[in-house]
């Protein structure tokens, strides 16, 4: 499906965007990226690199943060989406799962999932079928369907947030830091589900992650952001074999494994800055 040589349909095209907060703080300094149909595209980078800002720029969620796209264009299926509200975007098939897995704590898991279907006009039978589809991917959610979301585990809340997004029947999910705060085994479980949704339901993903290691194992293509700029991009496999990525993002080098802290204090200039 994603072999070189096949022309892929482009869904999302971010072209050279600049984002400024509070009229003065320049955070994104010309970010460009492409999300093809049927792919998992990773947006990588450390804390503060601009991943969340990029996702919020795409889904038009910056206004409440006093942020503004001041340059560049964002298109979905060739049409500008910069002036659409988040619910217009959902109608076009794009939905964001926010960082920090926001569920409605006082609603049950199932009620949370059902809130994801509010924009749909295809009737309750289709919605019920999709609820079963979500439960088939997330059996844990089915077990916890009657539990108040606020009392479920962090992993279950992340699943609930993704499940709720699925209930809108999206073509593309913008997923912000799904691994945050979760134990490694749960992170693998969630990424495996993302991969299944991508392969079996055809959902395309733009996935923001600090956890480069896990993201590159599941994504097809990656972009690395540093201080609001894309410093490198390429097929996930190539990135994971790149010496700089290994050293600075995967905590490895030719001398063997290095901890993140060692890498930080290691002053060799990154090759992409020279
Ligand atoms: N509402 C805001 N107002 C001012 N600065 C912000 C705001 N939100 C984020 N920033 C700044 O923008 C930069 C990028 O943040 P963010 O997009 O959250 O990065 P990431 O998701 O990669 O951790 C950081 O320096 C952060 O402090
Ligand atoms: Mg973030």
Short mmCIF file of C-alpha atoms and ligand atoms in Angstrom, two decimals:
data_model
loop_
_atom_site.label_atom_id
_atom_site.label_comp_id
_atom_site.label_asym_id
_atom_site.label_seq_id
_atom_site.Cartn_x
_atom_site.Cartn_y
_atom_site.Cartn_z
CA UNK A 1 0.00 0.00 0.00
CA UNK A 2 2.75 2.43 0.91
CA UNK A 3 5.51 1.14 -1.32
CA UNK A 4 7.65 3.64 -3.12
CA UNK A 5 6.46 4.13 -6.66
CA UNK A 6 2.78 4.09 -5.79
CA UNK A 7 1.15 7.44 -6.00
CA UNK A 8 -0.63 8.15 -2.77
CA UNK A 9 -3.59 10.38 -2.40
CA UNK A 10 -2.77 13.36 -0.19
CA UNK A 11 -5.29 14.17 2.52
CA UNK A 12 -3.66 16.88 4.57
CA UNK A 13 -1.15 19.40 3.33
CA UNK A 14 0.43 21.86 5.75
CA UNK A 15 2.50 24.38 3.85
CA UNK A 16 5.01 26.61 5.58
CA UNK A 17 2.87 27.67 8.53
CA UNK A 18 3.90 30.14 11.14
CA UNK A 19 2.11 30.34 14.49
CA UNK A 20 2.33 33.19 16.95
CA UNK A 21 0.92 33.18 20.50
CA UNK A 22 -0.19 36.40 22.20
CA UNK A 23 0.81 38.41 19.11
CA UNK A 24 4.50 38.11 19.94
CA UNK A 25 5.65 34.58 20.70
CA UNK A 26 6.71 32.95 17.44
CA UNK A 27 6.40 29.20 17.98
CA UNK A 28 6.11 27.60 14.54
CA UNK A 29 8.62 29.00 12.06
CA UNK A 30 7.54 27.56 8.74
CA UNK A 31 6.31 24.00 9.25
CA UNK A 32 5.36 21.89 6.23
CA UNK A 33 4.09 18.34 6.21
CA UNK A 34 1.90 15.97 4.24
CA UNK A 35 -0.43 13.26 5.45
CA UNK A 36 -1.24 10.65 2.80
CA UNK A 37 -4.41 8.62 2.78
CA UNK A 38 -4.02 5.31 4.54
CA UNK A 39 -0.80 6.18 6.36
CA UNK A 40 0.38 6.68 9.90
CA UNK A 41 2.47 9.84 9.89
CA UNK A 42 4.46 10.69 13.02
CA UNK A 43 5.26 14.19 14.20
CA UNK A 44 8.22 13.77 16.53
CA UNK A 45 10.23 16.03 18.78
CA UNK A 46 10.95 16.82 22.39
CA UNK A 47 8.82 18.72 24.84
CA UNK A 48 8.09 22.23 23.55
CA UNK A 49 9.11 21.48 19.95
CA UNK A 50 5.70 22.58 18.62
CA UNK A 51 3.85 19.30 18.03
CA UNK A 52 0.66 20.22 19.85
CA UNK A 53 0.70 23.69 18.30
CA UNK A 54 0.89 22.10 14.84
CA UNK A 55 -2.08 19.81 15.53
CA UNK A 56 -4.10 22.65 17.01
CA UNK A 57 -3.32 24.84 14.03
CA UNK A 58 -4.70 22.13 11.75
CA UNK A 59 -7.89 21.63 13.74
CA UNK A 60 -8.35 25.32 14.36
CA UNK A 61 -8.11 25.12 18.13
CA UNK A 62 -5.56 27.90 18.60
CA UNK A 63 -7.96 30.79 19.18
CA UNK A 64 -8.75 29.81 22.76
CA UNK A 65 -5.00 29.78 23.42
CA UNK A 66 -4.51 33.23 21.93
CA UNK A 67 -2.59 31.63 19.10
CA UNK A 68 -2.84 32.46 15.42
CA UNK A 69 -1.61 31.05 12.13
CA UNK A 70 0.09 34.11 10.62
CA UNK A 71 1.60 32.56 7.50
CA UNK A 72 1.22 29.55 5.27
CA UNK A 73 -1.70 27.36 4.26
CA UNK A 74 -3.45 24.25 5.53
CA UNK A 75 -5.46 22.18 3.06
CA UNK A 76 -7.50 19.03 3.36
CA UNK A 77 -8.29 17.24 0.12
CA UNK A 78 -7.09 20.34 -1.70
CA UNK A 79 -9.38 22.75 0.12
CA UNK A 80 -8.33 25.35 2.63
CA UNK A 81 -9.56 24.46 6.11
CA UNK A 82 -8.15 27.36 8.10
CA UNK A 83 -11.50 29.03 8.65
CA UNK A 84 -13.47 25.93 9.56
CA UNK A 85 -14.70 25.29 13.09
CA UNK A 86 -13.67 22.02 14.75
CA UNK A 87 -17.18 20.65 14.13
CA UNK A 88 -17.04 21.59 10.41
CA UNK A 89 -13.77 19.69 10.31
CA UNK A 90 -15.39 16.65 11.90
CA UNK A 91 -17.95 16.78 9.09
CA UNK A 92 -15.06 16.67 6.61
CA UNK A 93 -13.62 13.66 8.39
CA UNK A 94 -10.86 15.18 10.53
CA UNK A 95 -10.89 14.88 14.31
CA UNK A 96 -8.36 15.57 17.00
CA UNK A 97 -7.73 13.51 20.12
CA UNK A 98 -6.21 15.99 22.51
CA UNK A 99 -3.15 15.51 24.62
CA UNK A 100 -4.03 14.37 28.13
CA UNK A 101 -6.92 12.11 26.98
CA UNK A 102 -9.87 14.27 27.77
CA UNK A 103 -12.92 12.24 28.70
CA UNK A 104 -16.01 13.50 30.41
CA UNK A 105 -15.22 12.21 33.87
CA UNK A 106 -18.77 12.08 35.15
CA UNK A 107 -20.14 10.17 32.18
CA UNK A 108 -19.75 6.44 31.75
CA UNK A 109 -17.35 5.06 29.19
CA UNK A 110 -20.25 4.26 26.88
CA UNK A 111 -21.81 7.70 27.28
CA UNK A 112 -18.42 9.20 26.42
CA UNK A 113 -18.25 7.11 23.27
CA UNK A 114 -21.76 8.16 22.29
CA UNK A 115 -20.86 11.85 22.56
CA UNK A 116 -18.49 11.21 19.65
CA UNK A 117 -21.43 10.45 17.37
CA UNK A 118 -23.21 13.76 17.85
CA UNK A 119 -22.48 15.13 14.40
CA UNK A 120 -23.74 12.05 12.60
CA UNK A 121 -26.90 11.99 10.61
CA UNK A 122 -26.95 8.36 9.53
CA UNK A 123 -29.25 7.02 12.24
CA UNK A 124 -29.04 5.04 15.43
CA UNK A 125 -28.54 1.62 13.83
CA UNK A 126 -25.31 2.80 12.16
CA UNK A 127 -24.19 4.39 15.42
CA UNK A 128 -24.86 1.18 17.37
CA UNK A 129 -22.92 -0.81 14.81
CA UNK A 130 -19.98 1.54 15.24
CA UNK A 131 -20.16 1.26 19.00
CA UNK A 132 -19.70 -2.49 18.55
CA UNK A 133 -16.87 -1.78 16.10
CA UNK A 134 -15.14 0.36 18.76
CA UNK A 135 -15.63 -2.37 21.37
CA UNK A 136 -14.16 -4.94 19.01
CA UNK A 137 -10.94 -2.92 18.86
CA UNK A 138 -11.01 -1.98 22.54
CA UNK A 139 -12.34 -4.98 24.48
CA UNK A 140 -11.28 -3.25 27.72
CA UNK A 141 -13.76 -0.49 27.00
CA UNK A 142 -16.55 -2.99 26.61
CA UNK A 143 -15.72 -4.43 30.03
CA UNK A 144 -15.75 -0.93 31.52
CA UNK A 145 -18.70 0.42 29.53
CA UNK A 146 -20.81 1.19 32.60
CA UNK A 147 -17.97 2.66 34.66
CA UNK A 148 -17.67 6.36 35.22
CA UNK A 149 -14.79 7.47 32.98
CA UNK A 150 -13.13 9.42 35.78
CA UNK A 151 -12.58 6.20 37.69
CA UNK A 152 -10.96 4.26 34.87
CA UNK A 153 -7.19 3.93 34.42
CA UNK A 154 -5.07 6.27 32.32
CA UNK A 155 -4.82 3.66 29.58
CA UNK A 156 -8.57 3.16 29.53
CA UNK A 157 -9.11 6.91 29.33
CA UNK A 158 -6.76 7.14 26.36
CA UNK A 159 -8.68 4.30 24.71
CA UNK A 160 -11.94 6.05 25.52
CA UNK A 161 -10.70 9.26 23.91
CA UNK A 162 -9.65 7.42 20.73
CA UNK A 163 -12.89 5.41 20.74
CA UNK A 164 -14.94 8.57 21.02
CA UNK A 165 -13.12 10.04 18.03
CA UNK A 166 -13.84 6.87 16.05
CA UNK A 167 -17.55 7.29 16.71
CA UNK A 168 -17.54 10.27 14.33
CA UNK A 169 -16.40 7.92 11.53
CA UNK A 170 -13.28 9.96 10.78
CA UNK A 171 -11.07 9.62 7.77
CA UNK A 172 -8.13 11.17 9.63
CA UNK A 173 -7.35 11.28 13.35
CA UNK A 174 -4.89 13.81 14.77
CA UNK A 175 -3.61 11.99 17.84
CA UNK A 176 -1.61 13.96 20.39
CA UNK A 177 0.86 12.05 22.61
CA UNK A 178 -1.10 8.83 23.14
CA UNK A 179 1.79 7.32 25.12
CA UNK A 180 2.01 10.10 27.68
CA UNK A 181 2.15 8.82 31.24
CA UNK A 182 1.39 5.22 30.32
CA UNK A 183 3.35 2.08 31.20
CA UNK A 184 5.32 0.60 28.27
CA UNK A 185 3.04 -2.42 27.90
CA UNK A 186 -0.04 -0.22 27.60
CA UNK A 187 1.74 2.02 25.12
CA UNK A 188 2.33 -1.03 22.90
CA UNK A 189 -1.29 -2.07 23.33
CA UNK A 190 -2.54 1.33 22.22
CA UNK A 191 -0.16 1.57 19.27
CA UNK A 192 -1.16 -1.91 18.16
CA UNK A 193 -4.78 -0.80 18.13
CA UNK A 194 -3.84 2.32 16.15
CA UNK A 195 -2.10 0.09 13.61
CA UNK A 196 -5.14 -2.19 13.38
CA UNK A 197 -7.47 0.77 12.90
CA UNK A 198 -5.18 2.04 10.17
CA UNK A 199 -4.98 -1.29 8.38
CA UNK A 200 -8.49 -2.62 8.86
CA UNK A 201 -10.64 0.51 9.03
CA UNK A 202 -8.44 2.59 6.73
CA UNK A 203 -8.14 5.46 9.22
CA UNK A 204 -5.21 7.79 8.49
CA UNK A 205 -3.27 9.15 11.44
CA UNK A 206 -1.14 12.16 12.20
CA UNK A 207 0.45 11.19 15.46
CA UNK A 208 2.39 13.59 17.67
CA UNK A 209 4.82 11.75 19.94
CA UNK A 210 7.83 12.41 22.15
CA UNK A 211 8.35 8.66 22.32
CA UNK A 212 10.32 8.43 19.08
CA UNK A 213 11.17 4.80 19.56
CA UNK A 214 7.64 3.50 19.70
CA UNK A 215 6.28 5.97 17.13
CA UNK A 216 8.86 5.01 14.50
CA UNK A 217 8.05 1.34 14.95
CA UNK A 218 4.39 1.90 14.07
CA UNK A 219 4.45 4.89 11.71
CA UNK A 220 5.18 4.83 7.98
CA UNK A 221 6.70 8.27 7.75
CA UNK A 222 8.06 10.74 10.28
CA UNK A 223 8.81 14.44 10.68
CA UNK A 224 11.13 15.66 13.41
CA UNK A 225 10.38 19.06 14.87
CA UNK A 226 12.83 21.16 16.82
CA UNK A 227 12.03 24.65 18.06
CA UNK A 228 9.18 25.05 15.62
CA UNK A 229 10.97 23.80 12.52
CA UNK A 230 11.05 20.46 10.72
CA UNK A 231 14.71 19.45 10.90
CA UNK A 232 14.38 16.07 9.24
CA UNK A 233 11.77 13.88 7.61
CA UNK A 234 11.67 10.53 5.90
CA UNK A 235 10.25 7.02 5.89
CA UNK A 236 10.10 5.69 9.46
CA UNK A 237 12.56 2.92 8.74
CA UNK A 238 15.15 5.34 7.36
CA UNK A 239 14.74 7.70 10.29
CA UNK A 240 15.16 4.89 12.79
CA UNK A 241 18.43 3.92 11.11
CA UNK A 242 19.75 7.47 10.84
CA UNK A 243 22.78 7.99 13.15
CA UNK A 244 21.63 11.42 14.37
CA UNK A 245 18.15 10.20 15.12
CA UNK A 246 19.60 7.22 16.94
CA UNK A 247 21.85 9.42 18.97
CA UNK A 248 19.59 12.31 19.79
CA UNK A 249 16.16 10.73 19.81
CA UNK A 250 16.59 7.03 20.38
CA UNK A 251 19.30 7.34 23.02
CA UNK A 252 21.73 5.11 21.16
CA UNK A 253 25.03 5.65 19.46
CA UNK A 254 27.76 3.61 17.88
CA UNK A 255 29.38 3.11 21.28
CA UNK A 256 26.21 1.47 22.48
CA UNK A 257 23.20 2.63 24.38
CA UNK A 258 23.21 6.06 25.95
CA UNK A 259 20.79 7.56 28.33
CA UNK A 260 18.93 10.66 27.28
CA UNK A 261 20.87 12.68 29.80
CA UNK A 262 24.22 11.55 28.40
CA UNK A 263 23.06 12.51 24.95
CA UNK A 264 21.98 15.91 26.17
CA UNK A 265 25.31 16.71 27.76
CA UNK A 266 27.14 15.44 24.73
CA UNK A 267 27.98 18.63 22.90
CA UNK A 268 28.63 17.50 19.37
CA UNK A 269 26.65 19.66 17.01
CA UNK A 270 23.72 17.99 15.38
CA UNK A 271 24.61 17.41 11.77
CA UNK A 272 21.44 19.06 10.53
CA UNK A 273 22.41 22.34 12.20
CA UNK A 274 25.82 22.64 10.60
N1 LIG B 1 -0.91 29.18 24.79
C1 LIG B 1 0.39 29.41 24.66
N2 LIG B 1 0.90 30.65 24.83
C2 LIG B 1 2.23 30.88 24.70
N3 LIG B 1 3.12 29.95 24.38
C3 LIG B 1 2.70 28.70 24.21
C4 LIG B 1 1.32 28.35 24.34
N4 LIG B 1 1.18 27.02 24.10
C5 LIG B 1 2.42 26.57 23.84
N5 LIG B 1 3.33 27.56 23.90
C6 LIG B 1 4.78 27.44 23.65
O1 LIG B 1 4.96 26.94 22.35
C7 LIG B 1 6.03 26.03 22.29
C8 LIG B 1 5.56 24.73 21.66
O2 LIG B 1 4.62 24.13 22.52
P1 LIG B 1 3.83 22.83 22.11
O3 LIG B 1 3.24 23.01 20.77
O4 LIG B 1 2.91 22.50 23.24
O5 LIG B 1 5.00 21.74 22.02
P2 LIG B 1 4.99 20.16 22.13
O6 LIG B 1 3.58 19.69 21.94
O7 LIG B 1 5.92 19.70 21.05
O8 LIG B 1 5.50 19.83 23.50
C9 LIG B 1 6.54 25.88 23.71
O9 LIG B 1 7.68 26.71 23.85
C10 LIG B 1 5.42 26.40 24.56
O10 LIG B 1 5.90 26.98 25.74
MG1 LIG B 2 2.35 18.52 23.12
#
